[in-house]
Amino acid sequence: REGFVRVRAVVMTRDDSSGGWVPLGGGGLSHVVICKGRSQEGRGRKQYMIRGERLRDRAPVLECVVQKGLVYNKVNPIFHHWRVDERKFGLTFQSPADAISFEKGLQGLIDKMDRGSDSTSSSSTPEEGDTEDDGQAVSTTAPPPPPPPPPPPPRYH
């Protein structure tokens, strides 16, 4: 099952009133998966989702549809966060390896969507220079084309 990732992390959300990150759904470690399924709003169509389920009581704490325009930031080796529309989510991973695994899975999925195997398109573009984030932004758009080759040296006869 290509593109499916499962990690353990604490699911966070941005509290804009305090300017900090707070655990979602009461905190605690969750299984976080990237999978294909129907969202609870359910429009019948299967979509790629990020889902989190708290380990201690299997309570759902995160459901986020992966879509174009998702802005992903690596703040440090074990805390990454992303924004979809106006909603902000973060994960505090158990290990840097889990963080890398999650990021690679999500980035691969976004790249696949950008190549057009997903028919949905978004007209919104991520804002440049999100001032509250000190993390390194990972672009979800295709890389720019390589520069043209330099002109040949002039020939003197």
Coordinates of C-alpha atoms in Angstrom, one line a residue:
R1 CA 0.0 0.0 0.0
E2 CA 2.1 2.8 -1.4
G3 CA 2.0 6.2 0.4
F4 CA 0.6 4.9 3.7
V5 CA 2.5 5.9 6.8
R6 CA 1.8 5.1 10.5
V7 CA 3.7 6.9 13.3
R8 CA 3.2 7.7 17.0
A9 CA 3.0 11.3 18.0
V10 CA 1.2 13.9 20.2
V11 CA -1.3 15.8 18.0
M12 CA -1.2 19.5 18.5
T13 CA -3.2 22.5 17.3
R14 CA -2.3 26.2 17.1
D15 CA -3.9 28.4 19.8
D16 CA -3.9 31.8 18.2
S17 CA -5.1 33.5 21.4
S18 CA -1.9 32.4 23.2
G19 CA 0.3 32.1 20.2
G20 CA 1.4 28.6 21.2
W21 CA 0.7 25.0 20.4
V22 CA -1.6 22.9 22.6
P23 CA -2.4 19.2 22.5
L24 CA -5.6 18.3 20.6
G25 CA -8.3 16.2 22.3
G26 CA -6.8 16.3 25.8
G27 CA -3.3 15.2 24.7
G28 CA -1.6 11.9 25.0
L29 CA 0.2 9.8 22.4
S30 CA -1.7 8.9 19.2
H31 CA -1.3 6.7 16.2
V32 CA -1.2 9.0 13.3
V33 CA -1.7 7.6 9.8
I34 CA -1.8 8.9 6.3
C35 CA -4.5 6.9 4.5
K36 CA -7.1 7.0 1.8
G37 CA -10.7 7.2 3.1
R38 CA -13.8 9.2 3.4
S39 CA -13.9 12.2 5.7
Q40 CA -16.7 12.5 8.2
E41 CA -18.2 15.4 6.3
G42 CA -18.1 12.6 3.6
R43 CA -18.8 13.6 0.1
G44 CA -18.7 10.0 -0.9
R45 CA -15.4 10.4 -2.7
K46 CA -12.3 8.9 -1.2
Q47 CA -9.6 11.3 -0.3
Y48 CA -6.1 11.1 1.3
M49 CA -6.4 11.9 5.0
I50 CA -4.2 12.4 8.0
R51 CA -6.0 10.7 10.9
G52 CA -5.0 10.5 14.6
E53 CA -6.3 8.1 17.2
R54 CA -5.3 8.4 20.8
L55 CA -3.7 5.2 22.0
R56 CA -5.2 5.0 25.5
D57 CA -8.9 5.0 24.5
R58 CA -8.8 5.0 20.7
A59 CA -10.6 8.4 20.6
P60 CA -10.2 10.1 17.2
V61 CA -8.2 13.4 17.7
L62 CA -7.3 14.3 14.2
E63 CA -8.9 14.2 10.8
C64 CA -7.4 16.3 8.1
V65 CA -7.9 16.0 4.3
V66 CA -4.6 16.3 2.4
Q67 CA -5.0 18.8 -0.4
K68 CA -3.1 21.1 -2.6
G69 CA -1.9 24.2 -0.9
L70 CA -1.0 22.4 2.3
V71 CA 2.0 24.2 3.9
Y72 CA 4.4 21.9 5.8
N73 CA 7.0 23.2 8.3
K74 CA 9.8 21.4 10.1
V75 CA 10.5 23.3 13.3
N76 CA 12.9 20.8 14.7
P77 CA 13.7 17.1 14.3
I78 CA 10.6 16.0 16.3
F79 CA 8.1 18.8 15.9
H80 CA 6.5 19.5 12.5
H81 CA 3.3 21.4 11.7
W82 CA 1.2 22.2 8.7
R83 CA -1.6 24.4 7.6
V84 CA -4.6 23.6 5.4
D85 CA -6.7 26.7 4.7
E86 CA -6.9 28.4 8.1
R87 CA -6.5 25.3 10.2
K88 CA -3.1 24.5 11.8
F89 CA -2.0 21.1 13.1
G90 CA 1.3 19.9 14.6
L91 CA 2.8 16.6 15.6
T92 CA 5.4 16.0 18.3
F93 CA 6.9 12.8 17.2
Q94 CA 8.4 10.0 19.3
S95 CA 11.6 10.0 17.3
P96 CA 13.3 11.9 14.4
A97 CA 12.9 8.7 12.4
D98 CA 9.1 8.9 12.8
A99 CA 9.2 12.5 11.8
I100 CA 11.2 11.8 8.6
S101 CA 8.9 8.9 7.7
F102 CA 5.8 11.0 8.1
E103 CA 7.3 14.0 6.2
K104 CA 8.4 11.7 3.3
G105 CA 5.0 10.0 3.1
L106 CA 3.1 13.3 3.1
Q107 CA 5.5 15.0 0.7
G108 CA 5.3 12.1 -1.7
L109 CA 1.6 12.3 -1.6
I110 CA 1.6 16.1 -2.3
D111 CA 4.0 15.6 -5.2
K112 CA 1.7 13.0 -6.6
M113 CA -1.3 15.4 -6.3
D114 CA 0.7 18.2 -7.9
R115 CA 1.6 15.9 -10.9
G116 CA -2.2 15.8 -11.5
S117 CA -3.2 12.3 -10.6
D118 CA -5.8 14.0 -8.3
S119 CA -8.4 15.9 -10.2
T120 CA -9.1 18.5 -7.5
S121 CA -7.3 21.9 -7.8
S122 CA -7.1 24.7 -5.4
S123 CA -7.1 28.4 -6.4
S124 CA -5.5 29.4 -3.1
T125 CA -1.8 29.9 -2.9
P126 CA 0.1 29.7 0.4
E127 CA 1.1 33.1 1.8
E128 CA 4.8 33.9 1.6
G129 CA 6.8 34.4 4.8
D130 CA 4.5 33.1 7.5
T131 CA 5.9 35.3 10.4
E132 CA 4.8 33.2 13.3
D133 CA 6.7 30.1 12.2
D134 CA 10.4 29.8 12.8
G135 CA 10.5 26.4 11.1
Q136 CA 11.8 25.6 7.6
A137 CA 8.9 25.7 5.2
V138 CA 8.7 22.8 2.8
S139 CA 7.2 23.9 -0.5
T140 CA 4.2 21.9 -1.8
T141 CA 4.6 23.2 -5.3
A142 CA 6.8 21.7 -8.0
P143 CA 10.4 22.9 -8.0
P144 CA 11.4 25.6 -10.6
P145 CA 12.8 24.3 -13.9
P146 CA 16.6 24.2 -14.1
P147 CA 18.3 27.3 -15.5
P148 CA 19.1 27.3 -19.2
P149 CA 22.6 26.2 -20.2
P150 CA 25.1 29.0 -20.5
P151 CA 25.7 30.3 -24.1
P152 CA 28.6 28.8 -26.0
P153 CA 31.8 30.9 -25.8
P154 CA 32.3 33.2 -28.8
R155 CA 34.4 31.8 -31.7
Y156 CA 37.2 33.9 -33.0
H157 CA 38.4 33.2 -36.5

